[in-house]
């Protein structure tokens, strides 16, 4: 039999030159120095591969018995088998080989001789974690399981791009505690590192660990953008995305840990992990806290904490209680006082099956005139908001009128007033609408606009007239105090408005008349014309706005004198004009009459009111430069006054037209 096998081997060798048919590289190792550790024997398969059938054969020289004893183990098609330590128990030295049988032929590997106690080869270490902090890199891995003796570890590390490894040797004692090794490295460089190990006094190294990439520390928290959708079926879709850290920080791999507090009743934050830079989740209508942290091979970034504001309702849906009654199961009830439009603390929460009972208890503890908001969520894995509602224990009227009432746009016959919404804390009830009182003289016009509106355009107003605008908020309990604003519509405002077609005609006509009339008359009747004109104009014009207001709008008006005085101060004293007044002042500054002397501000105001803008207006309407005669006489008193008749006439025309349209 043996001869035949030999001849076969010779035949094969002779014909194919194929010693490669034999299995090779037979090795047997155990994984620790422990006496009772089993061996793993492995070999490279025979060349013709999968159909081979292997038998491991081994003979050992026994300590007690001088004769060699042999055993074999059938390995089937495998190329690696476990040999339990009892097989070698008494042996010092063993030799072994592996036979591969294919069909009628058998090929044998070379002999492998081993001394049992020296056949220790650890598994390659696995670097479990790394930490890096100001020039120190610490690598952590675990000792070979079951090893109790000393282990020699070799650590190699190098800067990215370098060829040569730096070496460090570390002796560790076996046991279950993980090993750590601190290396000194450059602070801002990317490294790589690996580890291998062997048993002390045995010169068989493990394989290298996987080469770990060592990024630099993550310095910044992720910069997160988010959008949250509208509430739909009790959920809002929250989309988050963020930028990946710089390359040097993300070498290796970066993952992101995200945690969500979706309802205040939830005991543990919901967590998610991703290696992409975006995430989507359904959240409830209540405020949601999101924490995102980036993690690379050497540590964590600072935490990014976001609060996604709650979605509040302005008014309570009608069928809320009925709706809640129909819902089964445990519910999370959450409520808080509204300190502003979005601020939400402190939050009360309670988990209960009977949400209605919780809500009525909640209502007992509420303050009057203060808005609260509650949410009821179900307690599923992905919770849904099943009810939400703003609520008052007792409503009142608004504490104040809307803040910052201003006149933002004045034209010749309209004014746009604008205000800020009354803050929720001042509403003291559900705001139904804003009430606008527009007062001219003894006439007051009242307009209601929606609670969502923050401006109102007053149409068909008369130039040269003082209007007082009051705006107040109204709740079910009534109308609250006003905020007051006055609008003094200066006749000069004609300049900023678009003149009607009729105006152009009149202007054109007057220009022609003036051209003829002035050039003819002025030369001759200059002195006669002068004294007559100013008198009617001045009587018509409020010389001192303060006094004028007081006379026109006595105490019977819903006026707040403080507000008025403040407004007047603004006008007369403060040089940088408020927004709504700047066009008036500009116009006055360019008025021809002002050139006549160094009058005080109040005087020029008075003149500004007296003399309308017709010269400018004419030029605008006709696209002409200033008429010759006007420029000729521009520095003479006569000039202004000579032009007044037609100016005054035009103003009068306008007033008549407007007065008939006026709704006030
Ligand atoms: C193997 O040997 C048997 C008898 O010894 C013979 O019948 C058979 O043909 C042989 N097979 C091959 C593949 O040589
Ligand atoms: C291995 O060695 C043993 C004893 O020295 C010998 O009997 C056996 O034939 C050898 N096997 C091979 C394949 O060389
Ligand atoms: C770096 O390691 C050395 C020695 O292990 C230690 O003395 C030093 O304090 C460490 N530095 C930092 C910043 O941790
Ligand atoms: C580290 O060890 C390797 C072999 O393990 C050697 O080639 C290399 O030169 C050593 N590097 C240093 C810096 O000693
Ligand atoms: C991230 O989200 C914002 C809106 O939140 C969006 O404008 C932007 O395009 C998104 N970026 C990416 C890369 O998806
Ligand atoms: C976040 O939004 C800002 C501004 O809209 C944009 O410049 C930035 O690229 C966005 N970031 C991401 C990750 O889309
Ligand atoms: C969310 O975060 C804010 C501030 O970071 C905190 O005041 C609030 O209690 C948190 N809310 C929840 C539901 O955890
Ligand atoms: C929810 O209520 C419990 C106890 O009532 C409290 O400990 C917890 O802080 C509350 N959660 C929030 C987010 O307020
Ligand atoms: C959010 O909820 C909707 C249904 O309300 C579902 O279609 C969608 O897949 C959910 N999205 C996520 C990210 O869970
Ligand atoms: C009112 O205007 C002032 C200054 O213009 C501003 O500081 C204040 O915040 C405004 N108030 C509101 C409620 O917007
Ligand atoms: C002012 O009103 C005029 C005419 O109504 C309009 O064209 C202009 O855009 C308005 N300006 C502002 C700032 O609202
Ligand atoms: C307003 O009414 C009072 C009396 O009701 C009257 O004396 C006064 O002249 C009126 N003022 C104007 C501008 O009509």
JSON list of N, CA, C and O and ligand atoms in Angstrom, two decimals, residues 408-411 413-414 416 457 459 496-498 579, ligand 11:
[
{"chain": "A", "resi": 408, "resn": "UNK", "atom": "N", "xyz": [-46.11, 104.51, 8.01]},
{"chain": "A", "resi": 408, "resn": "UNK", "atom": "CA", "xyz": [-44.95, 104.13, 7.21]},
{"chain": "A", "resi": 408, "resn": "UNK", "atom": "C", "xyz": [-44.97, 104.70, 5.80]},
{"chain": "A", "resi": 408, "resn": "UNK", "atom": "O", "xyz": [-43.94, 104.77, 5.17]},
{"chain": "A", "resi": 409, "resn": "UNK", "atom": "N", "xyz": [-46.11, 105.13, 5.33]},
{"chain": "A", "resi": 409, "resn": "UNK", "atom": "CA", "xyz": [-46.12, 105.58, 3.94]},
{"chain": "A", "resi": 409, "resn": "UNK", "atom": "C", "xyz": [-47.24, 106.59, 3.78]},
{"chain": "A", "resi": 409, "resn": "UNK", "atom": "O", "xyz": [-48.40, 106.30, 4.02]},
{"chain": "A", "resi": 410, "resn": "UNK", "atom": "N", "xyz": [-46.85, 107.77, 3.43]},
{"chain": "A", "resi": 410, "resn": "UNK", "atom": "CA", "xyz": [-47.86, 108.81, 3.24]},
{"chain": "A", "resi": 410, "resn": "UNK", "atom": "C", "xyz": [-47.80, 109.27, 1.80]},
{"chain": "A", "resi": 410, "resn": "UNK", "atom": "O", "xyz": [-46.73, 109.60, 1.29]},
{"chain": "A", "resi": 411, "resn": "UNK", "atom": "N", "xyz": [-48.92, 109.26, 1.15]},
{"chain": "A", "resi": 411, "resn": "UNK", "atom": "CA", "xyz": [-48.99, 109.86, -0.19]},
{"chain": "A", "resi": 411, "resn": "UNK", "atom": "C", "xyz": [-49.92, 111.06, -0.08]},
{"chain": "A", "resi": 411, "resn": "UNK", "atom": "O", "xyz": [-50.32, 111.44, 1.02]},
{"chain": "A", "resi": 413, "resn": "UNK", "atom": "N", "xyz": [-52.97, 111.30, -0.74]},
{"chain": "A", "resi": 413, "resn": "UNK", "atom": "CA", "xyz": [-54.32, 111.05, -0.23]},
{"chain": "A", "resi": 413, "resn": "UNK", "atom": "C", "xyz": [-54.46, 109.74, 0.55]},
{"chain": "A", "resi": 413, "resn": "UNK", "atom": "O", "xyz": [-55.55, 109.25, 0.76]},
{"chain": "A", "resi": 414, "resn": "UNK", "atom": "N", "xyz": [-53.33, 109.16, 0.93]},
{"chain": "A", "resi": 414, "resn": "UNK", "atom": "CA", "xyz": [-53.45, 107.94, 1.72]},
{"chain": "A", "resi": 414, "resn": "UNK", "atom": "C", "xyz": [-52.30, 107.87, 2.71]},
{"chain": "A", "resi": 414, "resn": "UNK", "atom": "O", "xyz": [-51.28, 108.55, 2.54]},
{"chain": "A", "resi": 416, "resn": "UNK", "atom": "N", "xyz": [-50.36, 104.85, 5.26]},
{"chain": "A", "resi": 416, "resn": "UNK", "atom": "CA", "xyz": [-50.32, 103.45, 5.68]},
{"chain": "A", "resi": 416, "resn": "UNK", "atom": "C", "xyz": [-49.83, 103.44, 7.12]},
{"chain": "A", "resi": 416, "resn": "UNK", "atom": "O", "xyz": [-48.72, 103.87, 7.41]},
{"chain": "A", "resi": 457, "resn": "UNK", "atom": "N", "xyz": [-54.25, 100.75, 5.44]},
{"chain": "A", "resi": 457, "resn": "UNK", "atom": "CA", "xyz": [-54.06, 101.91, 4.57]},
{"chain": "A", "resi": 457, "resn": "UNK", "atom": "C", "xyz": [-55.30, 102.79, 4.66]},
{"chain": "A", "resi": 457, "resn": "UNK", "atom": "O", "xyz": [-56.40, 102.37, 4.34]},
{"chain": "A", "resi": 459, "resn": "UNK", "atom": "N", "xyz": [-57.40, 105.59, 3.24]},
{"chain": "A", "resi": 459, "resn": "UNK", "atom": "CA", "xyz": [-57.53, 106.17, 1.90]},
{"chain": "A", "resi": 459, "resn": "UNK", "atom": "C", "xyz": [-58.28, 107.51, 1.97]},
{"chain": "A", "resi": 459, "resn": "UNK", "atom": "O", "xyz": [-58.95, 107.81, 2.95]},
{"chain": "A", "resi": 496, "resn": "UNK", "atom": "N", "xyz": [-45.21, 113.74, -3.54]},
{"chain": "A", "resi": 496, "resn": "UNK", "atom": "CA", "xyz": [-44.91, 112.31, -3.56]},
{"chain": "A", "resi": 496, "resn": "UNK", "atom": "C", "xyz": [-46.04, 111.50, -4.17]},
{"chain": "A", "resi": 496, "resn": "UNK", "atom": "O", "xyz": [-45.85, 110.36, -4.54]},
{"chain": "A", "resi": 497, "resn": "UNK", "atom": "N", "xyz": [-47.23, 112.10, -4.23]},
{"chain": "A", "resi": 497, "resn": "UNK", "atom": "CA", "xyz": [-48.35, 111.36, -4.81]},
{"chain": "A", "resi": 497, "resn": "UNK", "atom": "C", "xyz": [-48.35, 111.51, -6.31]},
{"chain": "A", "resi": 497, "resn": "UNK", "atom": "O", "xyz": [-47.70, 112.40, -6.87]},
{"chain": "A", "resi": 498, "resn": "UNK", "atom": "N", "xyz": [-49.06, 110.66, -6.94]},
{"chain": "A", "resi": 498, "resn": "UNK", "atom": "CA", "xyz": [-49.19, 110.80, -8.38]},
{"chain": "A", "resi": 498, "resn": "UNK", "atom": "C", "xyz": [-50.31, 111.79, -8.68]},
{"chain": "A", "resi": 498, "resn": "UNK", "atom": "O", "xyz": [-51.45, 111.61, -8.25]},
{"chain": "A", "resi": 579, "resn": "UNK", "atom": "N", "xyz": [-39.24, 107.76, 10.18]},
{"chain": "A", "resi": 579, "resn": "UNK", "atom": "CA", "xyz": [-39.46, 107.25, 8.82]},
{"chain": "A", "resi": 579, "resn": "UNK", "atom": "C", "xyz": [-40.60, 107.97, 8.10]},
{"chain": "A", "resi": 579, "resn": "UNK", "atom": "O", "xyz": [-40.47, 108.44, 6.99]},
{"chain": "B", "resi": 11, "resn": "LIG", "atom": "C1", "xyz": [-46.03, 103.79, -0.59]},
{"chain": "B", "resi": 11, "resn": "LIG", "atom": "O1", "xyz": [-47.23, 103.86, -1.34]},
{"chain": "B", "resi": 11, "resn": "LIG", "atom": "C2", "xyz": [-47.02, 103.93, -2.74]},
{"chain": "B", "resi": 11, "resn": "LIG", "atom": "C3", "xyz": [-48.37, 104.10, -3.40]},
{"chain": "B", "resi": 11, "resn": "LIG", "atom": "O2", "xyz": [-49.34, 103.42, -2.70]},
{"chain": "B", "resi": 11, "resn": "LIG", "atom": "C4", "xyz": [-46.34, 102.64, -3.19]},
{"chain": "B", "resi": 11, "resn": "LIG", "atom": "O3", "xyz": [-46.09, 102.69, -4.56]},
{"chain": "B", "resi": 11, "resn": "LIG", "atom": "C5", "xyz": [-45.06, 102.50, -2.44]},
{"chain": "B", "resi": 11, "resn": "LIG", "atom": "O4", "xyz": [-44.46, 101.27, -2.78]},
{"chain": "B", "resi": 11, "resn": "LIG", "atom": "C6", "xyz": [-45.31, 102.53, -0.96]},
{"chain": "B", "resi": 11, "resn": "LIG", "atom": "N1", "xyz": [-44.04, 102.48, -0.26]},
{"chain": "B", "resi": 11, "resn": "LIG", "atom": "C7", "xyz": [-43.85, 101.70, 0.80]},
{"chain": "B", "resi": 11, "resn": "LIG", "atom": "C8", "xyz": [-42.51, 101.78, 1.42]},
{"chain": "B", "resi": 11, "resn": "LIG", "atom": "O5", "xyz": [-44.74, 100.98, 1.22]}
]
